[in-house]
Coordinates of C-alpha atoms and ligand atoms in Angstrom, one line a residue:
M25 CA 0.0 0.0 0.0
A26 CA 3.0 2.3 0.1
R27 CA 2.4 5.3 -2.1
D28 CA 5.2 4.7 -4.5
M29 CA 2.7 2.2 -6.1
P30 CA 0.6 4.8 -8.0
V31 CA 3.8 6.5 -9.2
R32 CA 5.3 3.2 -10.4
W33 CA 2.0 2.3 -12.0
A34 CA 1.7 5.6 -13.8
L35 CA 5.3 5.3 -15.1
E36 CA 4.6 1.8 -16.3
E37 CA 1.3 2.9 -18.1
V38 CA 3.2 5.6 -20.1
G39 CA 6.2 3.3 -20.7
Q40 CA 8.8 5.3 -18.9
A41 CA 11.7 3.5 -17.3
Y42 CA 12.5 4.6 -13.7
S43 CA 14.8 3.9 -10.9
I44 CA 14.0 3.7 -7.2
R45 CA 16.0 5.2 -4.3
S46 CA 14.6 3.8 -1.0
V47 CA 14.7 6.1 2.0
G48 CA 14.7 4.9 5.6
F49 CA 12.5 6.4 8.3
D50 CA 15.6 8.1 9.8
E51 CA 16.3 9.9 6.5
L52 CA 12.7 11.2 6.3
D53 CA 13.4 13.5 9.2
T54 CA 16.6 15.0 7.9
P55 CA 16.8 18.6 6.7
A56 CA 18.0 17.4 3.3
Y57 CA 15.0 15.2 2.8
R58 CA 12.6 17.9 4.2
A59 CA 14.0 20.2 1.6
V60 CA 12.5 18.0 -1.1
Q61 CA 9.4 16.7 0.9
P62 CA 8.4 19.2 3.6
F63 CA 6.3 16.6 5.5
G64 CA 9.0 13.9 5.5
Q65 CA 6.9 11.5 3.5
I66 CA 7.4 9.3 0.4
P67 CA 7.0 9.4 -2.6
V68 CA 9.1 12.0 -4.3
L69 CA 9.8 12.0 -8.0
E70 CA 12.8 13.5 -9.6
I71 CA 12.2 13.9 -13.3
E72 CA 14.0 16.0 -15.9
G73 CA 15.4 18.3 -13.3
I74 CA 12.1 18.8 -11.5
V75 CA 11.4 17.4 -8.0
I76 CA 7.8 16.8 -7.1
F77 CA 6.1 15.5 -3.9
E78 CA 2.5 14.3 -3.3
S79 CA 1.5 11.2 -5.2
G80 CA -1.4 12.9 -6.9
A81 CA 0.7 15.8 -8.2
I82 CA 3.3 13.2 -9.4
V83 CA 0.8 11.1 -11.2
L84 CA -0.7 14.2 -12.8
H85 CA 2.7 15.4 -13.9
I86 CA 3.5 12.1 -15.5
A87 CA 0.1 12.0 -17.2
D88 CA 0.6 15.5 -18.5
R89 CA 4.2 14.9 -19.7
Y90 CA 3.6 11.6 -21.5
S91 CA 0.7 10.2 -23.4
G92 CA -1.5 7.4 -22.2
L93 CA -3.0 8.5 -19.0
L94 CA -5.0 11.7 -19.9
P95 CA -7.5 11.9 -22.8
V96 CA -6.7 14.4 -25.5
D97 CA -10.2 15.8 -25.5
A98 CA -10.1 18.8 -23.2
A99 CA -13.4 17.9 -21.4
A100 CA -12.5 14.3 -20.8
R101 CA -9.0 15.4 -19.6
A102 CA -10.5 17.8 -17.1
R103 CA -12.9 15.1 -15.8
S104 CA -9.9 12.7 -15.4
I105 CA -8.0 15.3 -13.4
G106 CA -11.2 15.7 -11.3
W107 CA -11.2 12.0 -10.5
V108 CA -7.6 12.1 -9.3
I109 CA -8.5 14.9 -6.9
A110 CA -11.7 13.2 -5.9
A111 CA -9.8 10.0 -5.1
L112 CA -7.4 11.7 -2.8
S113 CA -9.6 14.4 -1.2
T114 CA -13.1 12.9 -1.2
I115 CA -12.8 9.1 -1.2
E116 CA -9.6 8.5 0.6
P117 CA -9.8 10.6 3.8
P118 CA -12.2 8.5 5.9
I119 CA -10.4 5.3 4.7
V120 CA -7.0 6.5 5.8
E121 CA -8.4 8.0 9.0
R122 CA -10.0 4.8 10.1
E123 CA -6.8 2.9 9.2
A124 CA -4.6 5.3 11.2
A125 CA -7.0 5.2 14.2
G126 CA -6.6 1.4 14.1
Y127 CA -2.9 1.8 14.7
A128 CA -2.9 4.8 17.1
E129 CA -6.2 5.0 19.0
R130 CA -7.1 1.4 19.7
D131 CA -6.8 1.9 23.5
Q132 CA -9.2 4.8 23.6
D133 CA -12.6 4.0 25.1
W134 CA -14.3 5.8 22.2
F135 CA -12.4 3.7 19.6
D136 CA -15.3 1.4 18.5
A137 CA -17.8 4.3 18.2
R138 CA -15.4 6.3 16.1
Q139 CA -14.5 3.3 13.9
S140 CA -18.2 2.9 13.2
I141 CA -18.6 6.5 12.3
M142 CA -15.7 6.3 9.9
S143 CA -17.1 3.1 8.4
N144 CA -20.4 4.8 7.7
R145 CA -18.6 7.6 6.0
I146 CA -16.7 5.2 3.9
A147 CA -19.9 3.3 3.0
R148 CA -21.5 6.5 1.9
R149 CA -18.7 7.4 -0.4
L150 CA -18.6 3.8 -1.8
A151 CA -22.3 3.8 -2.5
Q152 CA -22.0 7.1 -4.4
L153 CA -19.0 5.9 -6.4
S154 CA -20.7 2.6 -7.1
A155 CA -23.8 4.4 -8.4
R156 CA -21.6 6.5 -10.7
L157 CA -19.5 3.7 -12.1
G158 CA -22.6 1.5 -12.8
D159 CA -21.7 -1.4 -15.1
R160 CA -19.0 0.5 -17.1
P161 CA -15.4 -0.7 -17.0
W162 CA -14.0 2.7 -16.1
L163 CA -15.2 6.0 -14.7
D164 CA -15.1 7.7 -18.2
Q165 CA -14.8 6.4 -21.7
T166 CA -11.3 5.0 -21.4
F167 CA -8.9 4.1 -18.5
S168 CA -7.2 7.2 -17.3
A169 CA -5.2 8.7 -14.4
G170 CA -8.5 9.2 -12.6
D171 CA -9.1 5.4 -12.6
L172 CA -5.5 4.8 -11.6
M173 CA -5.9 6.9 -8.5
V174 CA -9.4 5.7 -7.6
V175 CA -8.4 2.1 -7.9
T176 CA -5.3 2.8 -5.8
V177 CA -7.4 4.3 -3.0
L178 CA -10.0 1.4 -3.1
R179 CA -7.2 -1.1 -2.9
R180 CA -6.7 0.0 0.7
L181 CA -10.0 -1.7 1.4
S182 CA -9.1 -5.0 -0.3
D183 CA -8.9 -7.0 2.9
D184 CA -11.9 -5.4 4.6
S185 CA -15.6 -6.1 4.0
D186 CA -16.5 -2.5 3.0
L187 CA -16.5 -3.4 -0.7
D188 CA -18.7 -6.5 -0.3
P189 CA -22.0 -4.6 -0.9
F190 CA -20.5 -3.2 -4.1
P191 CA -19.5 -6.0 -6.5
N192 CA -19.0 -3.4 -9.4
L193 CA -16.3 -1.7 -7.3
R194 CA -14.6 -5.0 -6.5
D195 CA -14.6 -5.8 -10.2
Y196 CA -13.3 -2.3 -11.0
V197 CA -10.4 -2.8 -8.6
A198 CA -9.7 -6.3 -10.1
R199 CA -9.8 -4.7 -13.6
G200 CA -7.2 -2.2 -12.6
E201 CA -5.0 -4.8 -10.9
A202 CA -5.2 -6.9 -14.1
R203 CA -3.6 -4.3 -16.3
P204 CA -0.1 -5.3 -17.4
A205 CA 1.3 -2.0 -16.2
F206 CA -0.2 -2.5 -12.7
R207 CA 1.2 -6.0 -12.6
R208 CA 4.7 -4.9 -13.6
A209 CA 4.6 -2.1 -11.0
F210 CA 3.4 -4.4 -8.2
A211 CA 5.9 -7.1 -9.0
A212 CA 8.7 -4.5 -8.8
Q213 CA 7.4 -3.1 -5.6
R214 CA 7.1 -6.5 -4.0
A215 CA 10.6 -7.5 -5.2
L216 CA 12.0 -4.6 -3.3
F217 CA 10.2 -5.6 -0.1
E218 CA 11.0 -9.3 -0.4
A219 CA 14.7 -8.4 -0.9
R220 CA 14.6 -6.4 2.3
R221 CA 13.1 -9.3 4.2
Q222 CA 15.8 -11.8 3.2
P223 CA 17.7 -13.0 6.3
P224 CA 21.4 -12.2 6.3
A225 CA 23.5 -14.8 4.6
A226 CA 25.2 -17.3 7.0
G227 CA 28.5 -15.9 8.3
S228 CA 27.7 -12.3 7.3
Ligands
GSH313 N1 -0.4 12.9 0.7 C1 0.8 12.2 0.6 C2 0.9 11.1 1.7 C3 2.2 10.3 1.6 C4 2.3 9.3 2.7 O1 1.4 9.2 3.6 N2 3.4 8.6 2.7 C5 3.6 7.6 3.8 C6 4.1 6.3 3.2 S1 2.9 5.6 2.2 C7 4.8 8.2 4.6 O2 5.8 8.6 4.1 N3 4.6 8.2 5.9 C8 5.5 8.7 6.8 C9 5.0 9.9 7.5 O3 3.9 10.4 7.2 O4 5.7 10.4 8.4 C10 1.0 11.6 -0.8 O5 -0.1 11.2 -1.4 O6 2.1 11.6 -1.4

């Protein structure tokens, strides 16, 4: 679920090779890193002399710079950008809030009540999104940056039951994850994590 994933996916969709520089939690707090990412978070993209933070801004920059992720038609392009923003500012907040509370607020006596409020907020957004998607494969005519970001956000719910009442959203996520570009991005991300988990070689 780390947010390098939408960036990797976008780069794969437009066919641009990239390299990864991993940063440890200790580095996130350094003045040098804060100079490129003021909040000490990943991801950051360095591209053609430009440094960009915020996954949405990065995906939009890639989509703007290379063809394949934003429609040429001006109205469809604007709608796709709107979906990127909606994914991050309308759909994602209650999902991430509930997730974060699960890590940090579990001991609070109001924990269950708050979780239930957040779950209701999530359900409301999912119902609205499900109604909009209907039985179409993508949110607009063709797959675009908007779908990439909405699918990315919905993937956070893959292991939860929130998507169960909305089979069209589960299918939508599966459709996104079946794209060759997604699969390449996911395999590369997983390979990095697996490599980190390798136990040290005997004698080292
Ligand atoms: N709004 C940011 C959120 C980035 C974010 O939350 N990154 C996480 C990893 S997936 C992180 O770096 N967390 C460390 C922290 O927030 O201190 C974006 O979309 O780029």
